[in-house]
CSV table of C-alpha atoms and ligand atoms in Angstrom, one decimal:
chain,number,residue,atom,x,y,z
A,1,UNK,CA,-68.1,-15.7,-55.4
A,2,UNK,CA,-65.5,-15.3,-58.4
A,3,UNK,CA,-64.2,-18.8,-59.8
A,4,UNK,CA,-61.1,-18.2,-58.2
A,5,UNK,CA,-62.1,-18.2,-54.8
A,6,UNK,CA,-62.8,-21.6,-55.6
A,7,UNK,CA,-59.6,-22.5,-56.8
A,8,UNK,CA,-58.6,-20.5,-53.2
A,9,UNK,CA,-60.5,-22.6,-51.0
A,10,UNK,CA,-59.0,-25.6,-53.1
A,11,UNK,CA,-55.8,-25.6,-52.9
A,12,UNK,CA,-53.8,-27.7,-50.8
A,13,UNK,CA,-51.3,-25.2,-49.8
A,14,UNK,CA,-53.4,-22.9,-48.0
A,15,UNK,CA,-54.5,-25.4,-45.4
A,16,UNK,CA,-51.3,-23.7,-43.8
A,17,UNK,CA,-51.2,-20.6,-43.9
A,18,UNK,CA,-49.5,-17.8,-41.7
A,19,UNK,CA,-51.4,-15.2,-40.0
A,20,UNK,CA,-50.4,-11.1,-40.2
A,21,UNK,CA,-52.8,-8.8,-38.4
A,22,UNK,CA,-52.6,-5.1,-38.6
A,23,UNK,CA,-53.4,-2.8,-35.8
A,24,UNK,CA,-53.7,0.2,-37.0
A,25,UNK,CA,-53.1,2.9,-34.1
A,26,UNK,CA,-50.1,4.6,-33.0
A,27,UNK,CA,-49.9,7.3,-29.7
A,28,UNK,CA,-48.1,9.6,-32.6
A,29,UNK,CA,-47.0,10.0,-36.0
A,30,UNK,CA,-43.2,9.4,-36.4
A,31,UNK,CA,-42.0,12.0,-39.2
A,32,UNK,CA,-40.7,9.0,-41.4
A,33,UNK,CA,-43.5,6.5,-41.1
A,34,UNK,CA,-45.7,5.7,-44.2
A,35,UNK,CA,-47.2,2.7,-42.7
A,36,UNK,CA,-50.9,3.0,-42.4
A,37,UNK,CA,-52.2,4.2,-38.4
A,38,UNK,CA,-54.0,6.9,-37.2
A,39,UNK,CA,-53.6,8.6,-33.6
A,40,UNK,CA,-57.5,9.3,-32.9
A,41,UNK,CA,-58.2,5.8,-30.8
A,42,UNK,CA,-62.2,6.6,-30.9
A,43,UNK,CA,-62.7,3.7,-33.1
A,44,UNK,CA,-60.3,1.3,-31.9
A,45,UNK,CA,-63.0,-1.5,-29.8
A,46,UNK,CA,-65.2,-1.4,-33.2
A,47,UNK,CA,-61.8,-2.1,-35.7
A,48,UNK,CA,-60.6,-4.9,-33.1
A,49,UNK,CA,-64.4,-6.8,-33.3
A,50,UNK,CA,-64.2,-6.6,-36.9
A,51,UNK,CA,-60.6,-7.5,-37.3
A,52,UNK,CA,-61.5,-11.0,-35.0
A,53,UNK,CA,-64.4,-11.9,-36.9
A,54,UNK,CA,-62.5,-11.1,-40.3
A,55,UNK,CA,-59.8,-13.5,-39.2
A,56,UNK,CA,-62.0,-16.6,-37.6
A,57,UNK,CA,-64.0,-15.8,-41.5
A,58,UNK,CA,-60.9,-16.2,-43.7
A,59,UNK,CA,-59.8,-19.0,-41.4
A,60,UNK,CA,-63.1,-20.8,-41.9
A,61,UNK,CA,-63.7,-19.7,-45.6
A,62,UNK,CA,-60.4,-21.0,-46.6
A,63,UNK,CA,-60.3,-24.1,-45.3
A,64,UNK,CA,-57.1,-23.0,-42.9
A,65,UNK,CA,-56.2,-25.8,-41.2
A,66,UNK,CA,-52.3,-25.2,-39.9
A,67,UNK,CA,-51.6,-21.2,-38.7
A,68,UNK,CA,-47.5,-21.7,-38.3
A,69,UNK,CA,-46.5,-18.1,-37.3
A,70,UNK,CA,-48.2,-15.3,-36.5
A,71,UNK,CA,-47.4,-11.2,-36.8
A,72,UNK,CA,-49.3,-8.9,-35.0
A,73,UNK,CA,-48.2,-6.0,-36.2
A,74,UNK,CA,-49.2,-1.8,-36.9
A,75,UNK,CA,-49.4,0.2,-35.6
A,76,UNK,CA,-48.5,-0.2,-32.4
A,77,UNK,CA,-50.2,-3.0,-31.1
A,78,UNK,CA,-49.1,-2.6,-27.5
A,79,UNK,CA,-51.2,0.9,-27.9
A,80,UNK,CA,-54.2,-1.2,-27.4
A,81,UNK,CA,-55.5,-0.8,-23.4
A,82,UNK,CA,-54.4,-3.7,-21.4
A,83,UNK,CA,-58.2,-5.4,-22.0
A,84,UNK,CA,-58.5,-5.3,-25.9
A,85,UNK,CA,-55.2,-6.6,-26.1
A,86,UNK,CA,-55.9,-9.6,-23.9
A,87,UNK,CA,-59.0,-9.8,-25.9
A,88,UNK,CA,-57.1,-10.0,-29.4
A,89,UNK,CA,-54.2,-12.3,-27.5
A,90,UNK,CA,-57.0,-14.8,-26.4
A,91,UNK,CA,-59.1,-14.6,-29.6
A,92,UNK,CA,-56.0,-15.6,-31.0
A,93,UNK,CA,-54.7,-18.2,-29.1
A,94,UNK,CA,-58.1,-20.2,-30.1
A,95,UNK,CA,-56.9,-20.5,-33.6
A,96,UNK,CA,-55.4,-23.2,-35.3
A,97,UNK,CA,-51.9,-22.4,-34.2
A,98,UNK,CA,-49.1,-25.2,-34.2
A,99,UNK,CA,-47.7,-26.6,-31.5
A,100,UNK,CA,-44.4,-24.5,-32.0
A,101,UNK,CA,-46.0,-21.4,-34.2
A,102,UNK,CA,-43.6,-18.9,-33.9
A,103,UNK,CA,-45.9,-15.3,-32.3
A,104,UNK,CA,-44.5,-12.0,-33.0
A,105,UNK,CA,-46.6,-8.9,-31.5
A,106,UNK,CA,-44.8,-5.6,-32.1
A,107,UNK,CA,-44.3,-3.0,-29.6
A,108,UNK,CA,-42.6,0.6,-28.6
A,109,UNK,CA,-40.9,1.4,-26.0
A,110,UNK,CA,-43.4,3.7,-24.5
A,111,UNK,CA,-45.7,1.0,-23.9
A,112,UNK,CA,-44.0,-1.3,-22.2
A,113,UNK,CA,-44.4,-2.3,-19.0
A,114,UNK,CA,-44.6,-4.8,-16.1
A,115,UNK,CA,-48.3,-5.6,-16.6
A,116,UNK,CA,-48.1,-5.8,-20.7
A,117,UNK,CA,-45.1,-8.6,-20.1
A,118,UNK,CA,-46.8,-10.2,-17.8
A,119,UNK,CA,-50.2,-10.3,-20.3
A,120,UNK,CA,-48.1,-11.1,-23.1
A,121,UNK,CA,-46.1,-14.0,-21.2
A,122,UNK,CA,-49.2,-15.6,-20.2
A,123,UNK,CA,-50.4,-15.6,-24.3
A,124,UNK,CA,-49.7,-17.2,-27.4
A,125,UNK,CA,-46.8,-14.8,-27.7
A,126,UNK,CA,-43.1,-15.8,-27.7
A,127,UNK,CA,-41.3,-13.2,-29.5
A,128,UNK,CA,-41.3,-9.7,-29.1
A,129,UNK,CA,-40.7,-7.0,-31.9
A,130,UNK,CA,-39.3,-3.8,-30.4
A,131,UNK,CA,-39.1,-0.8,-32.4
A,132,UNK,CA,-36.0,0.9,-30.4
A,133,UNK,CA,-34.6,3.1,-34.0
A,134,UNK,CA,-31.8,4.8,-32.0
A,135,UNK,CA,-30.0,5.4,-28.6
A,136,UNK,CA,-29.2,9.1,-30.0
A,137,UNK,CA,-31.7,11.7,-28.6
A,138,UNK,CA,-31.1,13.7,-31.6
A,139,UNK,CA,-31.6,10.7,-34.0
A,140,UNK,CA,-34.6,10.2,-31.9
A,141,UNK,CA,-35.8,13.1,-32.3
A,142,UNK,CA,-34.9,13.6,-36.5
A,143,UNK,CA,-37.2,10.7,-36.8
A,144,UNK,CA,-39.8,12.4,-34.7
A,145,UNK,CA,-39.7,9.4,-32.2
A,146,UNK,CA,-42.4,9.0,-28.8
A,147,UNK,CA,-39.3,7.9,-26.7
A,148,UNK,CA,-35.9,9.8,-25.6
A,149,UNK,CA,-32.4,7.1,-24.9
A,150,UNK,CA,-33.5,7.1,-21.5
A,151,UNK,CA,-37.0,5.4,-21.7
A,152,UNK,CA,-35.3,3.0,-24.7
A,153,UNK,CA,-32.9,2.4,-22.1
A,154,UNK,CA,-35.0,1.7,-19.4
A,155,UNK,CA,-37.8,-0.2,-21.2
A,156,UNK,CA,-35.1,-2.6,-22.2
A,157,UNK,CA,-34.2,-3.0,-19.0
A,158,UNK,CA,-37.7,-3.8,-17.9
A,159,UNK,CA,-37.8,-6.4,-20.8
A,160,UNK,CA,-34.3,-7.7,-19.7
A,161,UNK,CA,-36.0,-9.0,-16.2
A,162,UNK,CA,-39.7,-9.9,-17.3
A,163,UNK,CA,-39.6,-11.4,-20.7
A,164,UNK,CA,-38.4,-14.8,-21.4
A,165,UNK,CA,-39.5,-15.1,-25.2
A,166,UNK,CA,-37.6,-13.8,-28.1
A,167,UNK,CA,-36.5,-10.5,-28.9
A,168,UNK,CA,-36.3,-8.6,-32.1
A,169,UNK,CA,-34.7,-4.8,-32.0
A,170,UNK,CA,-35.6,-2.5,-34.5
A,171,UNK,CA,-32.7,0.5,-35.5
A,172,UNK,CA,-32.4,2.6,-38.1
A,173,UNK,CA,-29.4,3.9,-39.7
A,174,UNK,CA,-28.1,6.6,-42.5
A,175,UNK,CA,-30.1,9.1,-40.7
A,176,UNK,CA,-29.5,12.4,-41.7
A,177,UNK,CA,-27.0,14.1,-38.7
A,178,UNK,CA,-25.7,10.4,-37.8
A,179,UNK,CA,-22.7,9.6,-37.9
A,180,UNK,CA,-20.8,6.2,-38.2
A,181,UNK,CA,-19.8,5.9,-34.5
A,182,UNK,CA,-23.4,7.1,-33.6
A,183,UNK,CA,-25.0,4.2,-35.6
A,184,UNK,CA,-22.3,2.1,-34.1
A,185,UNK,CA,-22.6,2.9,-30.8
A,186,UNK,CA,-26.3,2.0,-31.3
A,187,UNK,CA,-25.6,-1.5,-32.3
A,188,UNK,CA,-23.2,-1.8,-29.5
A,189,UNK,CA,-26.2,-0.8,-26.8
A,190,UNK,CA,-28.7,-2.7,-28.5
A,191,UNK,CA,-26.7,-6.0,-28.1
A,192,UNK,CA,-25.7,-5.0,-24.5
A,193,UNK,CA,-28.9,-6.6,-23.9
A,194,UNK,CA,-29.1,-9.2,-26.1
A,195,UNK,CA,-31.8,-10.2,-28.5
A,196,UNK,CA,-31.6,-12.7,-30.7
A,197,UNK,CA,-32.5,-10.6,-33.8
A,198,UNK,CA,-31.7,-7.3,-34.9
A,199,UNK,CA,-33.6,-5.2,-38.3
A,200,UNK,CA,-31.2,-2.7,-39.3
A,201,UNK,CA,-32.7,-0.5,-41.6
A,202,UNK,CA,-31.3,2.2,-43.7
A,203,UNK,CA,-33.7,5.3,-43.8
A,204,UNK,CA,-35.4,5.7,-47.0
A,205,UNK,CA,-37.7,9.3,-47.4
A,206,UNK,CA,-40.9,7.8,-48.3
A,207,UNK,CA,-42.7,10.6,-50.3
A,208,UNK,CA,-45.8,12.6,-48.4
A,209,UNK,CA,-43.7,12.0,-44.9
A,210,UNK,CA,-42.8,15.1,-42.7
A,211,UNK,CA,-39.3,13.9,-43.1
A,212,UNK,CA,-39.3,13.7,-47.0
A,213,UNK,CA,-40.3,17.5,-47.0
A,214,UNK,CA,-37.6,18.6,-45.0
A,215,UNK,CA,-34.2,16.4,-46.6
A,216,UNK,CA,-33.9,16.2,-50.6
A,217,UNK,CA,-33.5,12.5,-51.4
A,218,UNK,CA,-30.2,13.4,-53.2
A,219,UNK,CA,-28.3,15.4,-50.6
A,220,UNK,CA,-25.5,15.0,-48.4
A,221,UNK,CA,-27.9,14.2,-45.6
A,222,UNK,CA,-28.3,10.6,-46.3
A,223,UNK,CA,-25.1,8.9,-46.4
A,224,UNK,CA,-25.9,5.1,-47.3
A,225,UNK,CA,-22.5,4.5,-46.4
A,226,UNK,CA,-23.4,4.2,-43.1
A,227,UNK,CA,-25.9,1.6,-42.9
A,228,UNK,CA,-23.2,-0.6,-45.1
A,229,UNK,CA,-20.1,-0.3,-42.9
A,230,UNK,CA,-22.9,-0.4,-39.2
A,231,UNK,CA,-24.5,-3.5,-41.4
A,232,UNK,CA,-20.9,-5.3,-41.3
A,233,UNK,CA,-20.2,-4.3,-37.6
A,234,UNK,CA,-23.1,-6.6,-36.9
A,235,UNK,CA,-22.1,-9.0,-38.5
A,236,UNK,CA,-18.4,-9.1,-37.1
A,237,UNK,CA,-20.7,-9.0,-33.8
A,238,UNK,CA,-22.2,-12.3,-34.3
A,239,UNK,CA,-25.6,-11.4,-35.7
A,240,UNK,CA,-25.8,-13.4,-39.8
A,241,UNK,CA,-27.0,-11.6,-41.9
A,242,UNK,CA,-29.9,-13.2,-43.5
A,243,UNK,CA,-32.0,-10.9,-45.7
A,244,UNK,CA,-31.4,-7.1,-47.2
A,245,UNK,CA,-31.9,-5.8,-43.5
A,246,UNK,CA,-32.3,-8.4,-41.0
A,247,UNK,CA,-29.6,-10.2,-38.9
A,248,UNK,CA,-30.3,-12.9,-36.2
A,249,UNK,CA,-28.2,-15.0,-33.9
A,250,UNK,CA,-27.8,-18.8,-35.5
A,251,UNK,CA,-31.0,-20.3,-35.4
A,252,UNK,CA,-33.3,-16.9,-34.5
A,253,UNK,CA,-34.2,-15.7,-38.2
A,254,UNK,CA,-37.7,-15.1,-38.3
A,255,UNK,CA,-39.9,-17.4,-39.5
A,256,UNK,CA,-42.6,-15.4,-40.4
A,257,UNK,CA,-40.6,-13.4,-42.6
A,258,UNK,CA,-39.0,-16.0,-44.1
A,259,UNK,CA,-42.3,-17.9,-45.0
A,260,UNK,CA,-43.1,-13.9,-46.5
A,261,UNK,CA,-40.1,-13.6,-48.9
A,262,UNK,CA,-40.8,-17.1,-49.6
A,263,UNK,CA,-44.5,-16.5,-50.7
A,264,UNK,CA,-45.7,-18.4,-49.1
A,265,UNK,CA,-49.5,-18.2,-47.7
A,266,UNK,CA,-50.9,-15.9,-45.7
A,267,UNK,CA,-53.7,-14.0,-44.6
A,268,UNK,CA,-53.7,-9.9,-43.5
A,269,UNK,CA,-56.5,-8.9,-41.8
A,270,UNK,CA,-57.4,-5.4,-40.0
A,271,UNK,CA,-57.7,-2.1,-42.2
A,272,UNK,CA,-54.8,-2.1,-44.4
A,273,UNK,CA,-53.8,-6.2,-43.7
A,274,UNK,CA,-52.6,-7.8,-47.1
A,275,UNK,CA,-53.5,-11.6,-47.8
A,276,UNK,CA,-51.5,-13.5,-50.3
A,277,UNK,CA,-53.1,-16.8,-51.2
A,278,UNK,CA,-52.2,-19.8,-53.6
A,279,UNK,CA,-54.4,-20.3,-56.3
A,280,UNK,CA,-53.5,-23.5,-57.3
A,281,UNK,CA,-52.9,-23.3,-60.4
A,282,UNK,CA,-49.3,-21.6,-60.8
A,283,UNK,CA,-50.4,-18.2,-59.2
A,284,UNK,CA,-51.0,-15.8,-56.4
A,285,UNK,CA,-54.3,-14.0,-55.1
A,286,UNK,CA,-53.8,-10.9,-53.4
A,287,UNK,CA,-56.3,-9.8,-51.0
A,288,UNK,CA,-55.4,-5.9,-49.7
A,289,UNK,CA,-57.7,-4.5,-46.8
A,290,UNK,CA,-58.7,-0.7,-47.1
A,291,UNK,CA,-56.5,1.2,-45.4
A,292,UNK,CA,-59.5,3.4,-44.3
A,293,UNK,CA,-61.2,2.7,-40.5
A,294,UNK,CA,-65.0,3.6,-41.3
A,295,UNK,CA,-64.8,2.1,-44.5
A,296,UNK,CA,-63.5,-1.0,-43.5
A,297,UNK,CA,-66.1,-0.5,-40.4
A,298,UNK,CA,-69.1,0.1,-43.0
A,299,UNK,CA,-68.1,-3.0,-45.5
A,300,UNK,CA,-70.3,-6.3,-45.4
A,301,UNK,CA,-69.3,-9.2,-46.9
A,302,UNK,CA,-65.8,-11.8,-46.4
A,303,UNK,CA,-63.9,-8.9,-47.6
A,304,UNK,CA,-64.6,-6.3,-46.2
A,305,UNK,CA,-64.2,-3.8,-49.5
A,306,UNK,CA,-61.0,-5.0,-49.8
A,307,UNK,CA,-59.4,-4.8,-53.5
A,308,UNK,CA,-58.3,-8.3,-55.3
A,309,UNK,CA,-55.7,-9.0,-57.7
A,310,UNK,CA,-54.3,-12.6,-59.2
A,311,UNK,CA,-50.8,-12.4,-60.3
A,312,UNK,CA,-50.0,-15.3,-62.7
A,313,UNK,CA,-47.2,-15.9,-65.3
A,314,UNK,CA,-44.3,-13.2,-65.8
A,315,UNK,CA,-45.7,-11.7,-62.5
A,316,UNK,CA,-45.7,-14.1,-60.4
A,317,UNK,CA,-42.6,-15.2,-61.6
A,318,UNK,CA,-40.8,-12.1,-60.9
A,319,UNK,CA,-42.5,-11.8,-57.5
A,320,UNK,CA,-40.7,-14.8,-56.1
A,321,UNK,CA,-37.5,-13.3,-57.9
A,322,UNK,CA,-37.8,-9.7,-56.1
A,323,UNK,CA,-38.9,-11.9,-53.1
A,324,UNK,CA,-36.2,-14.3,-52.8
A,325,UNK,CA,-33.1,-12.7,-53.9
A,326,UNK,CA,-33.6,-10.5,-50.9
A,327,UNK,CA,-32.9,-13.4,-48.5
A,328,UNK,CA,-29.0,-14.1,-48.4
A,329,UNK,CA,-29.3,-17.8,-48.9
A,330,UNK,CA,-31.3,-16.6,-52.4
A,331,UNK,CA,-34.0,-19.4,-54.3
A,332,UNK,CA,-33.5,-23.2,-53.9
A,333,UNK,CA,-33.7,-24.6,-57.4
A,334,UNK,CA,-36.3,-27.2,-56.2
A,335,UNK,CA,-38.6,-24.5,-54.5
A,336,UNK,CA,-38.5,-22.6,-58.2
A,337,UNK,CA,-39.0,-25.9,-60.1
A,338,UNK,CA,-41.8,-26.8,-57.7
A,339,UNK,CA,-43.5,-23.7,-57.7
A,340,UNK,CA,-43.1,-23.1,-61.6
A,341,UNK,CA,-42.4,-26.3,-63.5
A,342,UNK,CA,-39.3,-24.8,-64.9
A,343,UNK,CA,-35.9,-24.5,-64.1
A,344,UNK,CA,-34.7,-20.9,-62.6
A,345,UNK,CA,-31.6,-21.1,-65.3
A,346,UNK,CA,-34.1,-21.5,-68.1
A,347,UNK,CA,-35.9,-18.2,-66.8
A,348,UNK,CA,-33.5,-15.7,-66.5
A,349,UNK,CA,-30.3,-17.5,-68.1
A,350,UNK,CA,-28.4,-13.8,-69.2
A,351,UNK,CA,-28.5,-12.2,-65.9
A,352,UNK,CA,-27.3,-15.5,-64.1
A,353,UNK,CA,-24.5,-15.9,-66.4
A,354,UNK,CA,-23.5,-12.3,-65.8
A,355,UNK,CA,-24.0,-11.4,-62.3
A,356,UNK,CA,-22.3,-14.8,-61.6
A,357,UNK,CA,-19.0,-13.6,-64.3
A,358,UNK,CA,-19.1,-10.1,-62.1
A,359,UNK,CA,-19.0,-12.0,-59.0
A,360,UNK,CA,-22.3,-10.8,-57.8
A,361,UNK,CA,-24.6,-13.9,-57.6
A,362,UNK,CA,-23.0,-17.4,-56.9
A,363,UNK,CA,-24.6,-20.9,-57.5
A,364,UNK,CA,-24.6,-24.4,-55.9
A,365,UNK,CA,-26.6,-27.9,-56.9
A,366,UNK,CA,-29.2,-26.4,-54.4
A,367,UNK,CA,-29.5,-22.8,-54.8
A,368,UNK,CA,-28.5,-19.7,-56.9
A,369,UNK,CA,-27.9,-16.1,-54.6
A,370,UNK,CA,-26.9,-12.7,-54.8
A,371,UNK,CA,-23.3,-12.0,-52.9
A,372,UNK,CA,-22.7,-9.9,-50.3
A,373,UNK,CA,-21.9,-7.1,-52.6
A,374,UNK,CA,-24.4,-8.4,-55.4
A,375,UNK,CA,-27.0,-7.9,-52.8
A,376,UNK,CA,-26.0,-4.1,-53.0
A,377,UNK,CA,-27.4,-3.7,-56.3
A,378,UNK,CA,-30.6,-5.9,-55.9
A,379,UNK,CA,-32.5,-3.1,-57.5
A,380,UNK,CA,-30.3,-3.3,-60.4
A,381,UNK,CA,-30.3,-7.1,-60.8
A,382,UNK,CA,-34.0,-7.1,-60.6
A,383,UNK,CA,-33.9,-4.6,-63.6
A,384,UNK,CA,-32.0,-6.9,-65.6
A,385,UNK,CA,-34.4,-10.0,-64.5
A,386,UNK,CA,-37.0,-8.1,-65.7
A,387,UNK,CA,-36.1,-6.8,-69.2
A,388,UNK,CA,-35.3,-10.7,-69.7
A,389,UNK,CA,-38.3,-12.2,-68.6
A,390,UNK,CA,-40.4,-9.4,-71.0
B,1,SF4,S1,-44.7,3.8,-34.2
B,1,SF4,FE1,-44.2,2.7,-36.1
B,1,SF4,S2,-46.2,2.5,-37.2
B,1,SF4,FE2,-46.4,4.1,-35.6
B,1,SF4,S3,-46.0,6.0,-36.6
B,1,SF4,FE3,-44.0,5.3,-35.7
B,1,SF4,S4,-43.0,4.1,-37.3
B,1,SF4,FE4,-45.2,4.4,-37.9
């Protein structure tokens, strides 16, 4: 093993680390998606064996001793038959989970039903991530969605009556042919049933998507405007805003994601999972799975053929920048000082001083953030970050 799987195993602060598994199968292709999933099923059993054993093999290798959230994510997980999926849930619920670890599986719409709820209910899972994207049939269909408004709408009604956990809705906005009042009509049905959390994401045209061929990125089509003013009708709605695209009822951020933008560790497994470790000494070890099923099938070893990279120094450091000015509450001084044995205003003292004269980033004794509008131009203010810290 390279020295710093040593340094891996050694460290203190990856005797808790989260767990993110990645199912990788969908029933179709939605014309936007760039996440990795395949629709041919044929090897699905195999990739779930070797995703298990993967995870009790990092668990063991690593010295995990604390698992405080869990993601099972995709994919569609809830496209696993009804067996394999109680087979994951109870492979999982053997782990060293805390008492109050927060369990996210995804799902769409198309999947639910009263016998998956009831499977799910009876598991380690409490919350439930719902990928709804729209109430608009011809949104819907622009996106090259599975489900029409009427099984969204029914599914959640289903999920209304059976499921006591959390609930997380999905929807996507600035979709080319939306309007305002169709994005906002969207919120206003998704919170007719109530979850406790709500990703609103504004479509972006990932290149080598269906949807990317058909829209230039520059055009009318995509009017950003829309996810800004839907974004604050949430918010006048009661859901805080608490990173770039997620909003939660007080107290129902999610922890997983949090601990994420935070970096800190976790471990990815499944074709196409991503681990990110602490190496102890100032940096990060990233562990990325092949995002290829026979290859992943065909590789021996703790890795499974995954690649490796340690990110140390400048890096690392403007990781945790890109990371944490994405959350609203921005970087607690302490966590920076902690984690890099140097004060944040010693790191990037220009770009403070001027975002905070523009009104874009404000400071406290505890923490330094990007504004409400700041948090507009995070692209722009990790720019600036970064030409400093070169
Ligand atoms: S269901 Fe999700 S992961 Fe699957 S293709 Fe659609 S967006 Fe991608």
């Amino acid at each position: 093993m390279p020295k710093s799987y040593t340094a891996l195993k050694a460290s203190e602060s990856n005797k808790s680390a989260s767990l993110y598994i990645h199912i990788p199968f969908c029933n179709s292709k939605c014309s936007y998606c760039d996440f990795f999933s395949v629709t041919d099923h044929s090897l699905m059993a195999q990739v779930l064996d070797k995703t298990m054993e993967q995870t009790a093999r990092y668990i063991d290798y690593f010295g995990i001793k604390h698992i405080p959230t869990v993601y099972i994510g995709g994919g569609t997980p809830t496209s696993l038959p009804l067996p394999l999926l109680e087979k994951l849930l109870a492979s999982v619920g053997n782990l060293p989970l805390e008492e109050d670890s927060e369990c996210t599986i995804e799902a769409n719409p198309e999947t639910v039903t009263p016998e998956l709820l009831a499977l799910l209910s009876g598991s380690c899972i409490n919350r439930l991530s719902l990928g709804i994207q729209s109430f608009s049939n011809s949104t819907l269909k622009t996106l090259g969605r599975h489900c029409d408004f009427k099984t969204n709408f029914l599914k959640l009604e289903v999920i209304q009556r059976l499921w006591k956990g959390q609930l997380s809705l999905d929807l996507i906005s600035s979709v080319p042919g939306q309007s305002l009042s169709d994005s906002i009509s969207d919120i206003d049905t998704a919170i007719s049933f109530g979850p406790d959390h709500i990703s609103l994401y504004a479509l972006t045209l990932e290149d080598g998507t269906p949807l990317a061929w058909s829209y230039d990125p520059d055009s009318q089509a995509i009017d950003d405007n829309v996810w800004i003013l839907a974004a604050d009708h949430l918010e006048i709605s009661g859901y805080r805003r608490y990173e770039v695209s997620n909003f939660a009822l007080p107290g129902h951020q999610s922890e997983h994601n949090t601990r994420y933008w935070k970096l800190l560790p976790y471990i990815g497994t499944g074709p196409g999972g991503v681990s990110t470790l602490h190496t102890g000494e100032r940096g990060l070890f990233r562990i990325a799975n092949l995002p290829d099923l026979e290859r992943y099938l065909s590789s021996d070893g703790l890795l499974c053929g995954a690649e490796t990279e340690e990110i140390t120094g400048k890096s690392y450091i403007f990781e945790y920048l890109m990371m944490g000015f994405r959350m609203t509450a921005g970087i607690l001084k302490s966590d920076f000082l902690a984690t890099f044995g140097m004060e944040l205003s010693e790191v990037i003292p220009e770009t403070l001083a001027e975002w905070k004269n523009k009104g874009l980033a404000s400071e406290t004794d505890e923490a330094v953030n990007l504004t409400k509008e700041g948090l507009l131009f995070l692209n722009q203010f990790l720019l600036d970050a970064l030409s400093e810290l070169e």
